[in-house]
Amino acid sequence: MSELEVEAQEEPRDNSKKKKKKRKEKRRVSEEEEEEREQDEQQVEKEEEQSESVLMRGIFKVGKKSHDVLLTRTRLTWTPIVPESPTGDGSVLQAGEVLLQDVFAVKVKRRRAAGQQSGGAVLGLALFHCRRRGRRLEEDTLHLHNASAEHTQSWYNTLKEMLTGFSSRPRYVKVFINPSSHKKEAVHIYRDHVAPLFKMADISTDITVTDRKGHALSVMKECKLDEYDGVVCVGGDGSVAELCHALVLRAQLDANSPEKPVRAVLPLGIIPAGSTDVVSCSVHGVRDPVTAALHVVLGHLQQVDMCSFLSNGQLVRFGFSAMFGFGGRSLARAEKKRWMSSSRRREYAVVKTLARLRPEDCQLSFLPEKSSKSSLFGHRDQGKDQELDPESGAESWITNQGLYLSISIMSIPCLSPHAPQGLAPNTSLDNGSASLIAVGNASRSEFIKHLKRYSSSSGQFSFPFVETHSVSAVKIRPRSLIGWSDEDSEDEGDSKNTPIIQSEGAALPWNIDGELVELANEVFIRVHPRLITLYGEGVDDAESTVTCSCI
């Protein structure tokens, strides 16, 4: 037999050996993976058993009846103690339960005479916890009565130790109160609704009552942040925007990173005391100071995306949302009528701006979110020019030029009582992108229909002149600089196609987080994922308690 024939016979044998070897290796790997999976499942089961194993058991009176009370690592349950029936019929008993993650304080109850400050006969324990009613968190108290001082103290020590194990709960916070926000109720709201909860939860506070715009920013630049576990703001959207900007800016300064934004070190708690409280509604779902305070007390943390706003290469501020066009001009008019109540001022500004509705002539460029090349709400993109941005290398920007009645960029849903589903309902708090809503030129009646649908559940984007996109960056360059003037001409023409053109270099009004900012150059907006942490949780909608009758 020739050498070629021998080699030809040996090749299939070698191939079959290799295949058998590979099958054995695959079988061995699959067996190892199965063993690891079983070990993981056993570990999870063991941890669950340990978490639900009874740590303490005792008899307390809840109300007027004695109960068998059990304490595990995750919850406290109580079941009524009922004597056995002579007939043997056992009634079904409903056990009560409270999760330890909802308990924020435990105190020993004592009987004291009038004027007695300490001591007194032991009566039992009081557990302070929260209960949910929809989006709202409400304070509740569970009273456990037992006259044994030793028994009660043993339970108190164990519960106290377990509550200190929640590391996200703050012990010392810096509080900023804006006494001028909305109806000037911030001090009253903090004193009556927030301070008692903080005291109950043994949270120490360092309070600053701001007396001017920028006061909180100047304090945050100088204070020692490592002394605190968190920051709390009692005020409206303007105060919240200032403190969010201050926290991120301080993180940049501490990290010596002037170019790149740095994640804020401390979480921020927002106690709503403004007229709309958009950020508070977006992380709480309601405008309720007790709910907001309980999120702080219980240490509920939510990471949130932020945007940087730059003009002419300089940082303007960090924030969550910006409106150009209708949103900016209506805010500018409202700011000039500060002597009015907030509701009247809002209605006046909206009606006046609608009466003098004009489009903005600008170039709009945006960078689509990498994970999604289609628009947020299913509209097709037409008439766009794609180009490579020289500063960002391979990033593909989409550019459009034309007339716009309104352009909004929002990195959070912007929930409020006026827009329960949010101004940007398909945006979440931490998805790493922003919603771009560009409203093209349209008649006044069609634009009003678009605005009205924000107060309903949907339909505000189902107009041919409305474009929506999920973006990571936006550039807006006014082609004709349209200045803002308090003395708008009363006898303006009714043409909807011609913007009001004033002097070259005039500043344009922007609404950035409810604050009026006037900018004369191109504005560059970039989304920064999870740049700040807020006390709260992600919500889908907000309570609708206010309606606007102006349109």
XYZ file of C-alpha atoms in Angstrom:
551
model
C 0.000 0.000 0.000
C 1.359 3.350 -0.999
C 2.096 6.140 1.495
C -0.668 8.308 0.012
C -3.274 5.590 0.625
C -2.095 5.153 4.249
C -2.336 8.881 4.870
C -5.811 8.977 3.310
C -6.981 6.224 5.711
C -5.423 7.886 8.774
C -7.050 11.304 8.117
C -10.672 10.142 8.793
C -9.474 8.390 11.954
C -7.821 11.574 13.212
C -10.946 13.609 12.412
C -13.191 11.152 14.264
C -10.880 11.251 17.298
C -10.946 15.048 17.294
C -14.753 15.066 17.099
C -15.007 12.607 19.995
C -12.590 14.730 22.033
C -14.626 17.894 21.334
C -17.856 16.138 22.349
C -16.263 15.016 25.612
C -15.032 18.535 26.314
C -18.496 20.007 25.610
C -20.095 17.383 27.858
C -17.608 18.164 30.640
C -18.195 21.941 30.300
C -21.982 21.493 30.346
C -21.708 19.297 33.462
C -19.567 21.917 35.178
C -22.031 24.656 34.248
C -24.894 22.568 35.578
C -23.048 22.015 38.858
C -22.359 25.756 39.173
C -26.019 26.511 38.458
C -27.132 24.057 41.131
C -24.667 25.550 43.610
C -25.950 29.051 42.873
C -29.562 27.928 43.334
C -28.669 26.240 46.621
C -26.889 29.403 47.772
C -29.931 31.540 46.906
C -32.229 29.133 48.730
C -29.919 29.151 51.723
C -29.856 32.962 51.788
C -33.653 33.086 51.520
C -33.986 30.602 54.370
C -31.585 32.655 56.482
C -33.420 35.896 55.673
C -36.743 34.356 56.682
C -35.437 32.496 59.719
C -36.978 33.799 62.943
C -34.599 36.011 64.902
C -36.957 36.936 67.723
C -40.385 35.859 68.885
C -42.536 37.397 71.565
C -46.020 38.322 72.707
C -47.219 41.904 72.356
C -50.588 43.541 72.421
C -51.560 45.115 69.110
C -54.656 47.145 69.768
C -56.555 45.310 72.516
C -55.594 41.745 71.585
C -52.461 39.724 72.272
C -50.455 38.770 69.217
C -47.652 36.363 68.423
C -44.960 38.616 66.931
C -42.154 37.226 64.745
C -39.074 39.103 63.560
C -36.948 37.938 60.607
C -34.185 39.734 58.719
C -36.654 41.228 56.251
C -39.997 41.637 58.017
C -42.015 41.739 61.203
C -45.294 39.812 61.379
C -47.983 39.550 64.039
C -50.807 37.029 64.378
C -53.690 37.188 66.898
C -53.537 34.605 69.664
C -56.945 32.905 69.861
C -57.778 30.104 72.344
C -58.655 26.760 70.800
C -62.367 26.212 70.240
C -63.968 23.343 72.224
C -65.505 22.072 69.004
C -62.138 22.112 67.284
C -63.243 24.622 64.648
C -60.330 26.921 63.910
C -61.010 30.356 62.469
C -58.723 31.719 59.760
C -56.521 34.433 61.264
C -55.245 37.328 59.220
C -51.601 38.053 60.028
C -50.247 41.591 59.900
C -46.913 42.349 58.287
C -44.513 45.241 57.803
C -41.285 45.052 55.805
C -38.198 46.322 57.620
C -37.200 48.280 54.501
C -40.296 50.425 55.152
C -39.496 51.006 58.846
C -37.515 54.185 59.520
C -37.623 54.499 63.321
C -38.293 52.524 66.492
C -38.919 54.077 69.907
C -39.574 52.777 73.430
C -42.961 53.918 74.738
C -43.099 55.095 78.365
C -45.715 56.448 80.722
C -44.643 59.839 82.011
C -46.243 62.387 84.251
C -46.876 65.924 83.078
C -43.566 67.744 82.820
C -41.478 64.579 83.163
C -38.686 64.615 80.550
C -37.123 61.174 81.065
C -37.727 57.808 82.659
C -41.190 56.424 83.236
C -42.759 52.988 83.140
C -42.176 51.014 79.937
C -45.298 50.451 77.836
C -43.822 48.804 74.758
C -42.508 49.766 71.318
C -43.588 52.080 68.526
C -42.462 51.270 64.975
C -42.678 54.152 62.521
C -42.987 53.015 58.929
C -44.390 54.130 55.581
C -47.277 52.693 53.622
C -48.062 53.272 49.981
C -51.221 54.732 48.530
C -50.598 54.854 44.827
C -47.568 57.090 44.318
C -47.880 58.607 47.766
C -45.947 57.455 50.827
C -47.678 58.018 54.148
C -46.356 57.794 57.679
C -47.880 55.082 59.865
C -47.174 53.731 63.350
C -47.358 50.198 64.730
C -47.788 50.072 68.512
C -46.515 46.915 70.260
C -47.521 46.903 73.947
C -45.562 44.913 76.539
C -44.883 46.121 80.109
C -41.695 44.051 80.508
C -38.773 46.467 80.394
C -36.232 43.714 79.699
C -38.303 42.142 76.923
C -39.030 45.497 75.296
C -35.404 46.675 75.506
C -34.161 43.451 73.918
C -36.509 43.944 70.945
C -35.613 47.624 70.709
C -31.860 46.925 70.563
C -32.286 44.274 67.862
C -34.560 46.422 65.696
C -32.328 49.469 66.089
C -29.287 47.492 64.997
C -31.120 46.093 61.970
C -32.266 49.559 60.854
C -28.702 50.880 60.933
C -27.828 48.192 58.371
C -29.525 50.174 55.565
C -26.430 51.939 54.286
C -28.231 54.207 51.791
C -30.145 55.987 54.559
C -28.607 59.358 55.435
C -27.581 60.345 58.939
C -26.478 63.945 58.304
C -27.772 66.116 55.457
C -27.244 69.642 54.187
C -30.609 71.400 53.761
C -31.248 74.424 51.515
C -34.554 76.275 51.903
C -35.706 78.902 49.407
C -38.170 81.089 51.355
C -39.222 82.963 48.202
C -40.357 79.980 46.126
C -43.947 79.999 44.813
C -46.289 81.067 47.676
C -43.359 81.538 50.074
C -44.354 78.378 51.917
C -40.980 76.562 51.843
C -40.086 77.303 55.486
C -43.575 76.299 56.621
C -43.442 73.068 54.543
C -40.072 72.088 55.990
C -40.999 72.918 59.594
C -44.388 71.157 59.575
C -43.868 68.173 57.255
C -40.177 67.394 56.824
C -38.354 68.303 60.059
C -40.506 65.996 62.273
C -39.748 63.006 60.007
C -36.030 63.791 59.984
C -36.034 64.069 63.786
C -37.934 60.793 64.137
C -35.382 59.039 61.908
C -32.439 60.558 63.843
C -31.234 62.540 60.814
C -29.122 65.558 61.747
C -29.378 68.650 59.564
C -27.307 71.688 58.621
C -29.777 74.285 57.305
C -29.124 77.232 54.992
C -31.996 79.593 54.141
C -31.070 81.155 50.801
C -31.548 84.899 50.365
C -30.641 85.395 46.690
C -30.238 83.606 43.401
C -26.909 81.759 43.315
C -26.641 81.583 47.119
C -26.875 77.768 47.184
C -24.280 77.509 44.404
C -21.779 79.659 46.307
C -22.298 77.641 49.509
C -21.873 74.328 47.671
C -18.583 75.465 46.176
C -17.092 76.103 49.634
C -18.645 73.590 52.055
C -17.001 70.298 53.085
C -19.081 67.675 51.311
C -17.447 64.722 53.062
C -19.261 65.716 56.264
C -22.684 64.979 54.739
C -24.548 61.918 53.503
C -26.834 63.896 51.218
C -28.256 67.267 50.239
C -31.905 68.323 50.509
C -33.566 71.156 48.584
C -36.844 72.733 49.733
C -38.038 74.902 46.849
C -39.220 74.958 43.249
C -37.667 73.931 39.955
C -35.297 76.915 39.985
C -33.786 75.915 43.339
C -33.542 72.283 42.242
C -31.796 73.246 38.988
C -29.291 75.414 40.859
C -28.393 72.657 43.323
C -28.152 69.925 40.658
C -25.834 72.173 38.673
C -23.853 72.944 41.845
C -23.396 69.263 42.774
C -22.069 68.283 39.331
C -19.925 71.407 39.058
C -18.429 70.727 42.507
C -17.649 67.143 41.467
C -15.823 68.499 38.409
C -13.807 70.922 40.523
C -12.878 68.257 43.086
C -11.812 65.839 40.334
C -9.911 68.595 38.496
C -11.788 67.685 35.314
C -12.789 70.954 33.600
C -13.649 69.295 30.280
C -15.412 66.087 31.259
C -18.474 66.057 33.585
C -18.044 64.014 36.759
C -20.826 62.190 38.589
C -22.098 64.048 41.667
C -20.817 62.597 44.939
C -23.887 63.206 47.121
C -27.539 62.348 46.387
C -30.076 65.161 46.304
C -33.489 65.073 47.957
C -36.183 67.341 46.520
C -38.987 68.643 48.760
C -41.508 70.255 46.366
C -42.399 73.848 47.224
C -42.764 75.423 43.783
C -45.518 75.997 41.248
C -44.892 73.029 38.916
C -42.092 70.941 40.534
C -41.275 69.018 37.337
C -38.179 67.201 38.657
C -39.912 66.246 41.913
C -42.923 64.846 40.023
C -40.592 62.888 37.744
C -38.911 61.050 40.641
C -41.866 60.884 43.069
C -44.969 60.845 40.872
C -46.689 63.369 43.175
C -46.130 66.877 44.527
C -46.197 65.858 48.166
C -43.582 66.933 50.752
C -44.242 63.925 53.017
C -43.669 61.480 50.138
C -40.467 63.310 49.194
C -39.211 63.353 52.800
C -39.916 59.630 53.262
C -37.916 58.827 50.112
C -34.978 60.638 51.748
C -35.488 58.997 55.148
C -35.735 55.492 53.651
C -32.752 56.044 51.349
C -34.534 55.344 48.056
C -31.946 56.258 45.408
C -32.529 56.846 41.692
C -29.763 57.633 39.216
C -30.771 60.296 36.691
C -29.353 61.502 33.365
C -28.404 65.162 32.959
C -27.474 67.430 30.069
C -24.682 69.957 29.690
C -25.581 73.196 27.910
C -22.752 75.034 26.165
C -22.765 78.239 24.145
C -19.778 79.662 22.306
C -17.638 76.868 23.780
C -18.445 77.848 27.374
C -20.507 75.850 29.878
C -23.801 77.592 30.592
C -25.078 75.041 33.125
C -26.030 71.432 33.763
C -29.727 70.600 33.690
C -32.513 68.233 32.689
C -34.524 70.057 30.030
C -34.469 73.017 27.664
C -37.128 74.720 25.536
C -36.411 77.054 22.656
C -39.037 79.040 20.779
C -42.504 79.004 22.324
C -41.294 77.654 25.693
C -38.529 80.242 25.981
C -40.603 83.209 24.869
C -43.586 82.386 27.114
C -41.248 82.082 30.125
C -39.628 85.403 29.250
C -43.048 87.071 29.250
C -43.998 85.385 32.541
C -40.788 86.556 34.234
C -41.697 90.163 33.462
C -44.968 89.742 35.409
C -43.603 88.391 38.685
C -46.123 90.481 40.616
C -48.913 88.190 39.351
C -49.800 84.884 40.993
C -48.101 81.886 39.390
C -51.284 80.570 37.747
C -52.298 83.966 36.350
C -48.741 84.652 35.220
C -48.588 81.316 33.399
C -51.920 81.840 31.646
C -51.046 85.417 30.676
C -47.697 84.334 29.180
C -49.200 81.424 27.214
C -52.064 83.489 25.785
C -49.811 86.453 24.935
C -47.219 84.240 23.240
C -49.901 82.396 21.276
C -51.352 85.715 20.151
C -47.925 86.701 18.783
C -46.889 83.239 17.665
C -43.840 83.324 15.396
C -41.488 80.570 14.237
C -37.754 80.565 14.901
C -35.520 80.306 11.844
C -32.661 77.983 12.828
C -30.460 75.048 11.921
C -31.196 71.983 14.024
C -28.604 69.200 14.240
C -28.881 66.102 16.399
C -26.967 62.909 17.074
C -29.346 59.916 17.222
C -29.023 57.557 20.139
C -26.679 54.710 19.154
C -29.061 51.975 20.275
C -31.955 53.338 18.242
C -31.705 54.902 14.798
C -35.464 55.382 14.482
C -37.454 58.177 16.073
C -39.016 57.713 19.492
C -42.636 57.620 18.459
C -42.405 55.888 15.110
C -42.301 58.888 12.738
C -40.033 58.546 9.737
C -37.215 61.027 9.282
C -37.438 62.814 5.952
C -35.517 65.615 4.336
C -32.475 65.345 6.620
C -28.839 65.747 5.664
C -26.420 63.352 7.384
C -22.906 64.524 8.006
C -19.844 63.668 10.067
C -19.142 66.035 12.894
C -15.479 67.085 12.798
C -15.219 67.143 16.589
C -16.697 63.707 17.168
C -15.054 61.645 14.447
C -17.391 58.942 13.178
C -20.528 60.278 14.860
C -23.236 60.743 12.255
C -25.185 63.961 12.785
C -28.523 64.701 11.155
C -29.086 68.333 10.194
C -32.254 70.132 9.235
C -32.860 73.810 8.494
C -36.196 75.565 8.680
C -38.800 77.339 10.801
C -39.732 75.913 14.200
C -42.409 77.032 16.642
C -40.857 75.042 19.471
C -37.821 72.836 20.115
C -37.557 70.863 23.357
C -34.749 68.648 24.655
C -35.544 66.588 27.762
C -33.462 63.936 29.499
C -36.276 63.149 31.987
C -40.032 62.658 31.359
C -40.819 66.099 32.880
C -43.990 64.991 34.661
C -46.246 67.613 36.201
C -49.914 68.060 37.178
C -50.370 69.924 33.874
C -48.844 67.027 31.870
C -49.453 63.811 33.892
C -47.827 61.600 31.240
C -44.915 64.018 30.935
C -43.728 66.423 28.260
C -41.484 63.582 27.042
C -43.446 60.430 28.023
C -41.169 57.932 26.254
C -38.068 59.118 28.067
C -36.968 57.480 31.313
C -34.813 58.893 34.081
C -31.701 56.860 33.325
C -31.795 55.512 29.758
C -28.782 57.566 28.662
C -30.642 59.569 26.025
C -32.873 62.614 25.690
C -36.096 63.217 23.824
C -35.909 65.831 21.069
C -39.334 67.272 20.199
C -39.242 69.640 17.218
C -42.508 71.377 16.337
C -42.332 72.781 12.839
C -44.185 75.750 11.442
C -47.976 75.366 11.670
C -51.123 77.390 12.091
C -51.997 78.767 15.514
C -55.040 76.488 15.804
C -53.025 73.351 15.004
C -50.313 74.329 17.483
C -52.943 74.864 20.201
C -54.332 71.370 19.510
C -50.817 70.012 19.972
C -50.438 71.825 23.325
C -53.842 70.718 24.613
C -53.033 67.054 24.130
C -50.245 67.205 26.733
C -52.922 67.227 29.432
C -54.423 63.999 28.043
C -52.867 60.553 27.850
C -51.496 60.643 24.299
C -51.717 62.086 20.807
C -49.572 65.183 21.214
C -47.037 63.843 18.707
C -49.474 62.584 16.060
C -49.223 65.726 13.952
C -47.356 65.950 10.643
C -45.464 69.043 11.824
C -44.124 67.352 15.008
C -40.900 65.329 14.938
C -39.595 63.308 17.871
C -36.214 61.619 18.184
C -34.164 59.819 20.797
C -30.843 61.659 20.853
C -27.542 61.856 22.690
C -26.614 65.373 21.537
C -28.260 68.411 19.909
C -27.005 71.638 18.316
C -29.281 74.611 17.647
C -27.912 77.462 15.544
C -30.252 80.398 14.913
C -29.972 81.493 11.285
C -31.642 84.828 11.958
C -31.041 86.097 15.452
C -34.453 86.945 16.856
C -34.023 89.173 19.872
C -36.361 89.408 22.833
C -37.943 92.728 23.705
C -40.506 93.675 26.323
C -42.088 96.124 23.908
C -43.394 93.821 21.175
C -45.269 95.674 18.499
C -49.036 95.554 19.033
C -49.822 95.857 15.319
C -47.632 93.014 14.058
C -48.691 91.315 10.859
C -50.402 87.982 11.093
C -48.019 86.129 8.819
C -46.892 82.878 10.386
C -43.965 82.378 8.024
C -41.847 85.430 8.795
C -39.816 85.484 12.027
C -39.307 88.740 13.917
C -35.755 89.773 13.032
C -34.038 92.348 15.202
C -30.461 93.467 15.633
C -27.610 91.074 14.867
C -26.239 89.427 18.033
C -29.429 89.868 20.081
C -29.976 87.312 22.856
C -32.657 84.630 22.510
C -34.753 83.412 25.464
C -34.278 79.802 26.551
C -36.242 77.932 29.201
C -33.689 75.696 30.953
C -35.283 73.783 33.841
C -37.810 76.564 34.316
C -35.132 79.259 34.476
C -34.866 82.017 31.886
C -31.464 82.023 30.159
C -30.740 84.431 27.290
C -28.166 83.209 24.742
C -27.018 84.811 21.518
C -24.959 82.019 19.920
C -25.281 78.380 18.936
C -26.235 76.117 21.823
C -24.716 72.636 22.122
C -26.473 70.097 24.358
C -24.966 66.745 25.336
C -26.614 63.977 27.420
C -24.544 62.502 30.279
C -25.912 59.178 31.590
C -26.589 58.881 35.336
C -24.732 62.039 36.211
C -26.630 62.661 39.444
C -28.450 60.607 42.079
C -31.791 61.775 43.460
C -33.814 60.456 46.379
C -36.859 58.848 44.781
C -37.778 56.176 42.259
C -38.700 55.888 38.607
C -42.381 56.555 37.855
C -44.492 56.354 34.699
C -46.975 59.142 35.357
C -47.903 61.833 37.856
C -51.062 62.723 39.712
C -53.169 65.192 37.774
C -54.526 67.766 40.208
C -54.325 71.006 38.227
C -55.734 71.976 34.858
C -54.879 74.987 32.767
C -57.860 76.921 31.418
C -55.881 79.365 29.317
C -56.273 77.468 26.021
